[in-house]
């Protein structure tokens, strides 16, 4: 009997890790594409929030979950394009524009949500994504129920990792992205449009941030609340550094963070002694800062990161 | 076709007009949202204006709100001058609030209590700001990310305090015990909330301006920000300047928290700051990182915040419009700033 309990505990824990890692993986891959092209997107926190809102709203009004996901992705692309307009086309400070995009999108998210749903004591909810067991694979002991009995968006995140690596390392477009992030001057000489490539990378990044937001409001919480993103966007930025701008390592970083977070939740639930639960909530953030300090020594950022490109300036 | 061309000089009137142009553009852009909410644009802005600046009481309320943003705006302006990307003013403010509340609860003569609250709050903010600066100097950790993440850490630390040892055992609410009555900052005008801290904030701006523009430290901060290589060549210890800047910036943000505890709330609660730390970034950019410009910029944002609540009550437009205005103002100002360095030149299709 206790063996069975232990197994359920393990499966549940593993499933929790994967569920926590999913939005982080989307967001981290999105931020990675942007940064690989040389554009830091600090708008991520607000973009995820706005996408969580638009996705939730579209589903709530239409009843279609996938329409909600589509709306969230389109919102993310639109906000990515906005950030690119400021930072790539106009060459403004990426730090400050990112904060501006975050302030703007989160303000807009709350404003529109309140406009559409009004002030309600119980926030409206939707019937979110249900788990979708994959035949045969979900019968594998431990791993099966944890990994192959998940939301559709989880499978998408798992597939997104090798796909991102393939796109970045094995396609001509991926090569262009890496070139404009490392040496835009050389890319320009080789006939690659720096501006267009950066726009595309930031917009693709926004789409992935949209999926992250959609997962939060449509699979994890099934509602849009004020704390729905609560710093996950900022964490994703740190995970990109931690993952050294590589899709596999970044996804690994997201998984590691999710492990710490799931552990934190477990410890919190077990009511460990007199330790306040906030200490556990802090843990992932402190872990990320410490991890960055350890990793930053040999982390090599794309060399053109934060540097705007103007063709006429030589 | 249009293209950007480097300006050789920028007229003074242009520099002064820029923030106004950005603010005007912001109000025009955001009027779309007011219309979307089904309210009259002019009427809504009118309500915002009268509720925030229309009479003497409204003006004092706006100034009370402006005070913390003057401090966080100065904190960000000082940091950004040295290109120390301090996005952590929010956490530093919270740390300052907690420390000053801790000191203010100790019975002692009023003036001494207020002084020690300010010292403790400034020190707490400075210590928090020192973390991202040290991580950057010693470990090359990106200061943007570390200062951002630290905001969450400090917030949870505050929550742990007010839900743990500080929790009100009588009511069970997660709020700290109040500070001593003698430690409450004196009210300057009877019947308003205008407190001593507001005056301190208004005085701090010219002091910081003097520090940046006229002192050796200010010179080092500016050179380090403009050209670290040249600074190093000129014998400036860049790392040390970054750490000093962090201490100064964090202390200013901490003082924002002190004012909220001593002058407005007299205790600490979870929502003691509605994002004043982030607003500080908007304020600093609208002020073009000039400490003197921080005052009008903070008053503008404070007026928007105060006015938005009244507008929401009167017209039903969600008060979150003030957040949208903040974000839009920041982006509009950035675009406006572009025109100080560049001018748009029409390029003929034939050429």
XYZ file of C-alpha atoms in Angstrom:
665
model
C 0.000 0.000 0.000
C 2.718 2.467 0.982
C 4.546 1.556 -2.209
C 1.501 2.626 -4.211
C 1.309 5.884 -2.274
C 4.949 6.536 -2.883
C 4.446 5.989 -6.582
C 1.492 8.368 -6.771
C 3.565 10.890 -4.889
C 6.411 10.521 -7.362
C 4.171 10.661 -10.428
C 2.385 13.707 -9.054
C 5.664 15.418 -8.333
C 7.065 14.714 -11.775
C 3.836 15.864 -13.418
C 3.920 19.062 -11.335
C 7.459 19.814 -12.471
C 6.481 19.449 -16.107
C 3.401 21.582 -15.641
C 5.386 24.368 -13.972
C 8.115 24.125 -16.604
C 5.748 24.461 -19.582
C 5.032 28.224 -19.538
C 8.642 28.870 -18.538
C 9.894 26.793 -21.457
C 7.720 28.709 -23.935
C 8.729 32.063 -22.465
C 12.407 31.162 -22.233
C 12.537 29.927 -25.833
C 10.749 33.103 -26.936
C 13.175 35.364 -25.077
C 16.085 33.289 -26.400
C 15.118 33.844 -30.055
C 14.816 37.563 -29.422
C 18.162 37.788 -27.651
C 19.889 35.570 -30.197
C 18.995 38.222 -32.777
C 20.432 40.905 -30.461
C 17.257 42.210 -28.841
C 16.624 41.967 -25.091
C 12.863 41.883 -24.561
C 12.061 43.112 -21.062
C 8.470 43.438 -22.216
C 8.060 39.701 -21.607
C 6.374 40.025 -18.215
C 3.706 42.378 -19.559
C 3.357 40.541 -22.864
C 2.661 37.263 -21.043
C 0.081 39.012 -18.875
C -1.676 40.637 -21.835
C -1.678 37.337 -23.764
C -3.068 35.489 -20.741
C -5.853 38.069 -20.697
C -6.679 38.101 -24.414
C -6.537 34.298 -24.661
C -8.772 33.901 -21.644
C -11.203 36.527 -22.913
C -11.422 35.051 -26.407
C -12.159 31.621 -24.964
C -14.610 32.999 -22.460
C -16.546 34.817 -25.191
C -16.335 32.179 -27.928
C -16.135 28.954 -25.941
C -13.253 27.770 -28.090
C -9.964 27.033 -26.336
C -7.906 26.937 -29.512
C -9.301 30.250 -30.677
C -8.111 31.623 -27.344
C -4.641 30.209 -27.919
C -4.593 31.733 -31.402
C -5.634 35.139 -30.066
C -2.970 34.929 -27.356
C -0.295 34.076 -29.926
C -1.384 36.909 -32.216
C -1.347 39.306 -29.263
C 2.180 38.180 -28.444
C 3.275 38.724 -32.047
C 1.728 42.184 -32.081
C 3.482 43.193 -28.868
C 6.727 41.695 -30.153
C 6.348 43.842 -33.262
C 5.778 46.887 -31.048
C 8.961 46.184 -29.089
C 10.857 45.621 -32.328
C 9.504 48.877 -33.739
C 11.030 50.784 -30.840
C 14.262 48.872 -30.408
C 15.057 47.630 -33.924
C 13.552 50.176 -36.283
C 14.134 53.221 -34.075
C 17.140 51.857 -32.186
C 15.974 53.029 -28.745
C 17.287 51.696 -25.432
C 16.227 48.062 -25.131
C 16.131 48.172 -21.334
C 13.824 51.135 -21.082
C 11.615 50.165 -24.038
C 11.143 46.719 -22.531
C 10.001 48.212 -19.238
C 7.745 50.533 -21.228
C 6.211 47.595 -23.096
C 5.683 45.749 -19.810
C 4.022 48.762 -18.148
C 1.899 49.412 -21.222
C 0.784 45.803 -21.767
C 0.025 45.069 -18.134
C -1.912 48.314 -17.820
C -3.800 47.461 -20.993
C -4.468 43.901 -19.782
C -6.046 45.081 -16.522
C -7.871 47.957 -18.228
C -9.487 45.796 -20.925
C -10.244 42.947 -18.516
C -12.075 45.328 -16.207
C -13.840 46.896 -19.178
C -15.065 43.524 -20.501
C -15.847 41.689 -17.270
C -16.497 44.556 -14.857
C -15.742 44.251 -11.178
C -16.814 40.859 -9.839
C -16.247 39.409 -6.405
C -15.555 35.962 -7.889
C -13.385 36.178 -11.017
C -14.997 34.533 -14.052
C -13.454 31.221 -15.054
C -13.472 28.986 -18.104
C -13.370 25.246 -18.581
C -9.707 25.109 -19.452
C -7.623 22.498 -21.227
C -8.139 18.919 -20.035
C -5.394 16.326 -19.845
C -4.989 14.348 -23.024
C -3.465 10.917 -22.403
C -1.378 9.639 -25.275
C -2.239 5.961 -25.928
C 0.431 3.355 -25.114
C 3.000 5.965 -23.995
C 0.886 7.011 -21.013
C 0.981 3.387 -19.798
C 4.727 3.532 -19.166
C 5.160 3.314 -15.394
C 5.861 6.634 -13.586
C 7.039 8.488 -16.680
C 3.858 7.692 -18.653
C 1.240 9.315 -16.440
C 3.559 12.230 -15.600
C 4.711 13.117 -19.088
C 2.163 11.591 -21.455
C -1.034 12.416 -19.596
C -0.821 16.189 -19.877
C -2.432 19.201 -21.548
C -1.993 19.583 -25.282
C 0.033 22.735 -24.653
C 2.521 20.678 -22.608
C 3.152 18.404 -25.598
C 3.577 21.502 -27.741
C 6.208 22.815 -25.325
C 8.050 19.494 -25.390
C 8.038 19.526 -29.203
C 8.987 23.198 -29.296
C 12.414 22.490 -27.777
C 13.896 20.303 -30.560
C 12.063 22.422 -33.114
C 13.643 25.608 -31.750
C 17.079 23.974 -31.806
C 16.502 22.818 -35.382
C 15.339 26.242 -36.538
C 18.194 28.034 -34.813
C 21.029 25.723 -35.831
C 19.895 23.982 -38.997
C 17.943 26.460 -41.095
C 19.170 29.435 -43.151
C 16.864 31.686 -41.156
C 18.382 30.444 -37.890
C 21.816 31.222 -39.260
C 20.659 34.748 -40.120
C 19.296 35.187 -36.589
C 22.599 34.105 -35.068
C 24.531 36.341 -37.466
C 22.525 39.495 -36.757
C 22.939 38.792 -33.063
C 26.677 38.230 -33.225
C 27.863 40.483 -35.998
C 25.174 42.553 -37.694
C 27.746 44.383 -39.830
C 28.937 41.107 -41.342
C 25.384 39.871 -41.766
C 24.533 43.081 -43.598
C 27.513 42.652 -45.915
C 26.430 39.090 -46.612
C 23.088 40.441 -47.793
C 21.053 39.534 -44.706
C 18.572 42.235 -43.725
C 19.435 42.933 -40.092
C 16.260 44.898 -39.459
C 13.923 42.303 -41.013
C 15.599 39.345 -39.303
C 15.490 41.033 -35.905
C 11.838 41.930 -36.406
C 11.036 38.313 -37.281
C 12.950 36.933 -34.289
C 11.311 39.295 -31.812
C 7.859 38.568 -33.291
C 8.481 34.806 -33.106
C 9.598 35.377 -29.512
C 6.337 37.220 -28.847
C 4.334 34.304 -30.267
C 6.052 31.920 -27.833
C 5.430 34.354 -24.958
C 1.783 34.294 -26.059
C 1.706 30.514 -25.660
C 3.220 30.920 -22.192
C 0.505 33.393 -21.220
C -2.223 31.210 -22.722
C -1.015 28.205 -20.721
C -1.261 30.159 -17.467
C -4.807 31.456 -17.895
C -6.222 28.557 -19.933
C -4.615 25.391 -18.596
C -3.072 26.116 -15.218
C -5.473 28.556 -13.538
C -8.460 28.638 -15.938
C -8.994 32.270 -14.954
C -7.298 35.600 -15.383
C -6.117 36.999 -12.067
C -3.708 39.757 -11.153
C -1.003 37.373 -10.038
C -1.329 35.076 -13.040
C 2.205 35.764 -14.316
C 3.824 36.986 -11.050
C 7.428 37.301 -12.142
C 7.598 34.266 -14.456
C 8.582 36.565 -17.315
C 11.499 37.980 -15.352
C 12.532 34.455 -14.419
C 12.503 33.478 -18.099
C 15.003 36.259 -18.827
C 17.296 34.855 -16.163
C 16.817 31.313 -17.494
C 18.039 32.416 -20.927
C 21.291 33.562 -19.351
C 21.403 30.407 -17.252
C 20.782 28.343 -20.389
C 23.513 30.215 -22.232
C 21.249 31.237 -25.136
C 20.837 27.618 -26.249
C 17.389 26.000 -26.721
C 18.300 22.704 -25.034
C 20.119 24.299 -22.116
C 17.378 26.934 -21.735
C 14.703 24.270 -21.600
C 16.873 22.388 -19.123
C 17.119 25.551 -17.037
C 13.318 25.869 -17.117
C 13.035 22.243 -15.941
C 15.550 22.824 -13.146
C 13.712 25.955 -12.017
C 10.413 24.054 -12.141
C 11.992 21.361 -9.967
C 12.962 23.949 -7.340
C 9.510 25.494 -7.578
C 7.703 22.152 -7.258
C 9.919 21.247 -4.324
C 9.041 24.580 -2.770
C 5.330 23.816 -3.185
C 5.785 20.389 -1.609
C 7.715 21.770 1.325
C 5.092 24.464 1.761
C 2.285 21.896 1.718
C 4.060 19.680 4.226
C 4.059 22.636 6.648
C 7.722 22.234 7.442
C 8.189 23.388 11.039
C 7.623 27.100 11.528
C 9.178 28.290 8.302
C 6.846 30.885 6.710
C 5.613 29.875 3.271
C 6.967 33.113 1.807
C 10.468 31.780 2.440
C 9.658 29.020 -0.047
C 8.156 31.469 -2.525
C 11.403 33.432 -2.427
C 13.465 30.328 -2.986
C 13.187 30.066 -6.796
C 14.106 33.752 -7.205
C 17.125 33.495 -4.902
C 18.092 30.258 -6.632
C 17.952 32.028 -9.997
C 20.105 34.949 -8.811
C 22.699 32.609 -7.296
C 22.643 30.383 -10.363
C 23.241 33.425 -12.569
C 26.199 34.466 -10.441
C 27.674 30.996 -10.855
C 26.916 30.697 -14.558
C 27.670 34.241 -15.670
C 31.411 33.694 -15.411
C 31.487 31.650 -18.586
C 28.228 32.737 -20.176
C 28.755 34.308 -23.560
C 25.927 36.583 -24.616
C 25.312 37.302 -28.306
C 27.853 40.070 -28.861
C 25.410 42.473 -30.519
C 22.849 42.122 -27.707
C 21.540 45.569 -26.666
C 23.264 47.235 -29.626
C 20.986 48.912 -32.141
C 21.970 48.661 -35.783
C 21.902 51.593 -38.183
C 23.225 51.000 -41.609
C 24.495 54.491 -42.332
C 26.554 54.705 -39.137
C 30.001 53.240 -39.633
C 11.330 57.885 -48.150
C 12.362 59.295 -44.821
C 15.624 58.751 -43.090
C 17.133 59.662 -39.751
C 19.971 62.085 -39.800
C 22.316 62.877 -36.917
C 21.695 66.291 -35.412
C 24.711 68.457 -34.799
C 23.029 70.536 -32.124
C 19.709 70.565 -30.338
C 17.961 73.848 -29.601
C 17.166 74.439 -25.908
C 13.474 75.090 -26.475
C 13.340 71.716 -28.170
C 14.715 69.955 -25.099
C 12.166 71.632 -22.871
C 9.255 71.007 -25.208
C 9.955 67.279 -25.648
C 8.348 65.977 -22.451
C 5.289 68.122 -23.158
C 5.007 66.719 -26.669
C 5.335 63.197 -25.292
C 2.644 63.828 -22.692
C 0.322 65.350 -25.274
C 0.846 62.374 -27.582
C 0.126 60.032 -24.670
C -3.145 61.741 -23.810
C -4.247 61.643 -27.449
C -3.358 57.941 -27.788
C -5.097 56.987 -24.543
C -8.246 58.904 -25.437
C -9.023 55.958 -27.738
C -9.390 53.739 -24.684
C -11.693 56.253 -22.998
C -13.850 56.308 -26.099
C -13.781 52.494 -26.128
C -15.120 52.547 -22.579
C -17.995 54.693 -23.839
C -17.142 57.888 -21.985
C -16.518 61.401 -23.221
C -12.811 62.012 -23.752
C -12.720 65.686 -22.803
C -15.111 65.103 -19.920
C -12.941 62.273 -18.559
C -9.708 64.222 -18.796
C -11.554 67.179 -17.264
C -12.547 65.084 -14.247
C -8.967 63.826 -13.965
C -7.652 67.374 -14.017
C -10.054 68.878 -11.494
C -9.701 65.903 -9.138
C -5.923 66.129 -9.118
C -5.108 69.814 -9.559
C -8.458 71.607 -9.426
C -8.410 72.905 -5.853
C -5.930 73.255 -3.029
C -6.918 69.976 -1.360
C -6.583 68.090 -4.645
C -3.148 69.615 -5.154
C -1.976 68.466 -1.734
C -3.234 64.939 -2.436
C -1.330 64.926 -5.721
C 1.823 66.160 -3.987
C 1.503 63.405 -1.364
C 1.442 60.859 -4.179
C 4.234 62.598 -6.037
C 6.645 62.416 -3.083
C 7.507 58.691 -3.344
C 7.814 59.031 -7.119
C 10.191 61.981 -6.740
C 12.413 59.731 -4.637
C 12.191 56.681 -6.913
C 12.561 58.949 -9.954
C 15.743 60.417 -8.476
C 16.948 56.906 -7.619
C 16.482 55.748 -11.205
C 17.875 58.967 -12.717
C 21.065 58.737 -10.645
C 21.522 55.050 -11.456
C 20.821 55.392 -15.180
C 23.288 58.306 -15.386
C 26.023 55.815 -14.484
C 24.386 53.141 -16.691
C 23.729 51.115 -13.561
C 20.420 49.621 -14.700
C 18.587 49.698 -11.399
C 15.105 48.292 -12.084
C 14.875 47.373 -8.408
C 13.620 50.646 -6.916
C 10.382 48.851 -6.003
C 12.179 46.347 -3.770
C 14.431 49.054 -2.350
C 11.365 51.124 -1.488
C 9.778 48.160 0.297
C 12.998 47.508 2.230
C 13.083 51.172 3.264
C 9.469 50.988 4.395
C 10.080 47.885 6.509
C 13.230 49.263 8.117
C 11.649 52.611 8.955
C 8.549 50.929 10.346
C 10.784 48.805 12.538
C 12.544 51.891 13.917
C 9.379 54.001 14.135
C 7.761 51.475 16.474
C 10.434 52.052 19.117
C 9.334 54.694 21.649
C 11.626 57.729 21.533
C 11.338 61.501 21.031
C 9.606 62.326 17.739
C 12.351 64.217 15.895
C 14.919 61.546 16.788
C 12.538 58.817 15.646
C 11.979 60.518 12.268
C 15.683 61.011 11.752
C 16.485 57.402 12.624
C 13.623 56.175 10.426
C 15.118 58.060 7.484
C 18.601 56.716 8.216
C 17.367 53.137 8.610
C 15.163 53.307 5.503
C 17.894 54.802 3.359
C 20.397 52.242 4.622
C 18.037 49.350 3.913
C 17.405 50.559 0.367
C 21.125 51.069 -0.181
C 21.963 47.547 1.001
C 19.387 46.052 -1.362
C 20.724 48.082 -4.314
C 24.249 47.009 -3.466
C 23.379 43.388 -4.291
C 22.853 43.783 -8.075
C 25.751 46.249 -8.257
C 28.109 43.854 -6.482
C 26.915 40.928 -8.590
C 27.629 42.963 -11.711
C 31.057 44.155 -10.589
C 32.225 40.820 -9.157
C 30.403 38.213 -11.231
C 29.329 40.107 -14.362
C 25.688 39.284 -13.604
C 23.308 41.442 -15.645
C 22.081 44.128 -13.213
C 18.706 44.461 -14.961
C 17.767 40.858 -14.294
C 19.182 40.622 -10.770
C 17.596 43.890 -9.606
C 14.261 42.797 -11.107
C 14.339 39.382 -9.437
C 15.300 40.986 -6.139
C 11.995 42.907 -6.168
C 10.143 39.597 -5.784
C 12.492 38.417 -3.041
C 11.991 41.597 -1.000
C 8.230 41.499 -1.565
C 7.977 37.969 -0.182
C 10.223 38.933 2.731
C 7.812 41.765 3.534
C 4.859 39.374 3.254
C 6.591 36.904 5.577
C 6.975 39.679 8.139
C 3.419 40.972 8.030
C 1.878 37.507 7.931
C 4.300 36.207 10.536
C 5.888 38.056 13.436
C 4.240 41.395 12.633
C 0.736 40.071 12.046
C -1.971 41.917 13.921
C -2.941 39.305 16.519
C -6.142 41.173 17.360
C -7.681 41.606 13.896
C -5.656 38.909 12.124
C -4.986 41.242 9.207
C -1.598 40.976 7.516
C -0.414 44.444 8.484
C 2.421 45.562 10.707
C 1.819 47.238 14.059
C 1.639 51.039 13.626
C 4.631 53.230 14.362
C 4.579 55.415 17.484
C 2.289 58.460 17.210
C 5.266 60.686 18.004
C 7.056 59.273 14.949
C 4.222 60.292 12.575
C 5.530 62.967 10.233
C 3.942 66.339 11.056
C 1.141 67.496 8.763
C 1.980 70.840 7.205
C -1.508 72.110 6.365
C -4.357 71.287 8.726
C -7.050 69.178 7.096
C -4.791 67.728 4.410
C -2.324 64.837 4.272
C 0.567 67.055 3.179
C 3.372 65.830 5.428
C 6.966 66.748 6.146
C 8.255 64.002 3.828
C 6.804 65.801 0.799
C 8.932 68.868 1.563
C 11.980 66.650 2.034
C 11.326 65.105 -1.380
C 11.008 68.549 -2.986
C 14.291 69.617 -1.386
C 16.033 66.372 -2.328
C 15.641 67.041 -6.055
C 17.812 70.209 -6.235
C 20.300 68.612 -3.825
C 20.706 65.590 -6.095
C 20.898 67.917 -9.091
C 23.765 69.736 -7.371
C 25.443 66.453 -6.552
C 25.266 65.216 -10.138
C 26.079 68.500 -11.846
C 28.595 70.104 -9.512
C 30.443 67.549 -7.378
C 33.313 65.170 -8.078
C 31.165 62.122 -7.417
C 28.565 63.476 -9.834
C 31.252 63.993 -12.443
C 32.495 60.425 -11.962
C 28.964 59.087 -12.237
C 28.361 60.972 -15.486
C 31.668 59.994 -17.080
C 31.265 56.360 -16.046
C 27.857 56.298 -17.687
C 28.835 58.129 -20.839
C 32.116 56.397 -21.535
C 33.454 53.792 -19.104
C 36.617 53.303 -21.169
C 37.462 57.001 -21.041
C 36.581 57.053 -17.344
C 38.986 54.215 -16.647
C 41.658 55.896 -18.756
C 41.105 59.097 -16.802
C 41.882 57.293 -13.569
C 38.308 56.764 -12.396
C 37.726 53.529 -10.521
C 34.627 52.534 -12.499
C 33.655 49.617 -10.243
C 33.825 51.814 -7.157
C 31.714 54.487 -8.868
C 29.087 51.862 -9.743
C 28.935 50.721 -6.121
C 28.659 54.327 -4.852
C 25.925 55.001 -7.386
C 24.069 51.909 -6.210
C 24.305 53.046 -2.582
C 22.991 56.496 -3.475
C 20.257 55.174 -5.752
C 19.105 52.561 -3.262
C 19.105 55.078 -0.408
C 16.862 57.415 -2.410
C 14.454 54.589 -3.227
C 14.509 53.571 0.432
C 13.513 57.112 1.426
C 10.431 56.740 -0.774
C 9.375 53.911 1.530
C 10.182 55.958 4.644
C 7.842 58.729 3.498
C 5.001 56.283 2.898
C 5.363 54.781 6.374
C 6.024 58.016 8.284
C 3.675 60.320 6.410
C 0.860 58.296 4.822
C 0.233 54.789 6.173
C 2.083 54.765 9.563
C 2.505 51.013 9.152
C 3.439 48.460 6.494
C 0.979 46.466 4.416
C 1.326 44.346 1.293
C 0.142 47.082 -1.078
C 2.118 49.934 0.461
C 3.478 50.700 -3.010
C 1.254 50.592 -6.103
C 4.383 50.177 -8.193
C 6.100 53.471 -7.304
C 9.432 51.799 -8.067
C 8.442 51.137 -11.674
C 6.817 54.556 -11.985
C 10.207 55.949 -11.008
C 11.550 54.718 -14.333
C 8.824 56.624 -16.194
C 9.481 59.716 -14.079
C 13.238 59.576 -14.666
C 12.830 59.168 -18.429
C 10.251 61.978 -18.687
C 12.759 64.107 -16.765
C 15.468 63.039 -19.193
C 17.475 61.842 -16.162
C 17.691 65.425 -14.907
C 16.985 65.546 -11.129
C 15.260 68.914 -11.465
C 12.924 67.532 -14.119
C 11.972 64.694 -11.786
C 9.697 66.982 -9.755
C 7.307 68.068 -12.542
C 7.392 64.556 -14.048
C 6.448 62.975 -10.711
C 3.695 65.543 -10.192
C 2.311 64.739 -13.648
C 2.162 60.997 -12.944
C 0.755 61.614 -9.461
C -1.965 63.779 -10.986
C -2.776 60.995 -13.444
C -3.013 58.448 -10.610
C -5.133 60.651 -8.361
C -7.285 61.819 -11.250
C -7.841 58.325 -12.665
C -9.625 57.180 -9.525
C -11.994 60.133 -9.603
C -12.532 59.651 -13.347
C -13.351 55.993 -12.760
C -15.972 56.889 -10.155
C -17.489 59.611 -12.327
C -17.455 57.996 -15.763
C -16.954 54.264 -15.202
C -13.730 54.178 -17.203
C -11.506 51.628 -15.388
C -8.894 53.392 -13.219
C -6.258 51.116 -14.756
C -6.127 53.755 -17.463
C -3.483 55.442 -15.298
C -1.211 52.383 -15.758
C -1.710 52.510 -19.516
C -0.922 56.225 -19.498
C 2.313 55.526 -17.612
C 3.473 52.913 -20.096
C 2.456 55.001 -23.081
C 4.155 58.090 -21.658
C 7.395 56.158 -21.250
C 7.304 54.878 -24.834
C 6.248 58.265 -26.225
C 9.080 59.972 -24.360
C 11.583 57.486 -25.765
C 10.453 58.244 -29.281
C 10.553 61.974 -28.530
C 14.102 61.583 -27.230
C 15.079 60.128 -30.568
C 14.502 63.545 -32.093
C 17.069 65.194 -29.852
C 19.786 63.107 -31.465
C 18.293 62.762 -34.918
C 16.139 64.696 -37.304
C 13.891 63.253 -39.953
C 15.007 64.228 -43.411
C 12.878 63.625 -46.440
C 14.837 61.751 -49.036
C 13.610 62.283 -52.576
C 12.607 59.168 -54.500
C 14.939 60.113 -57.327
C 18.064 60.625 -55.271
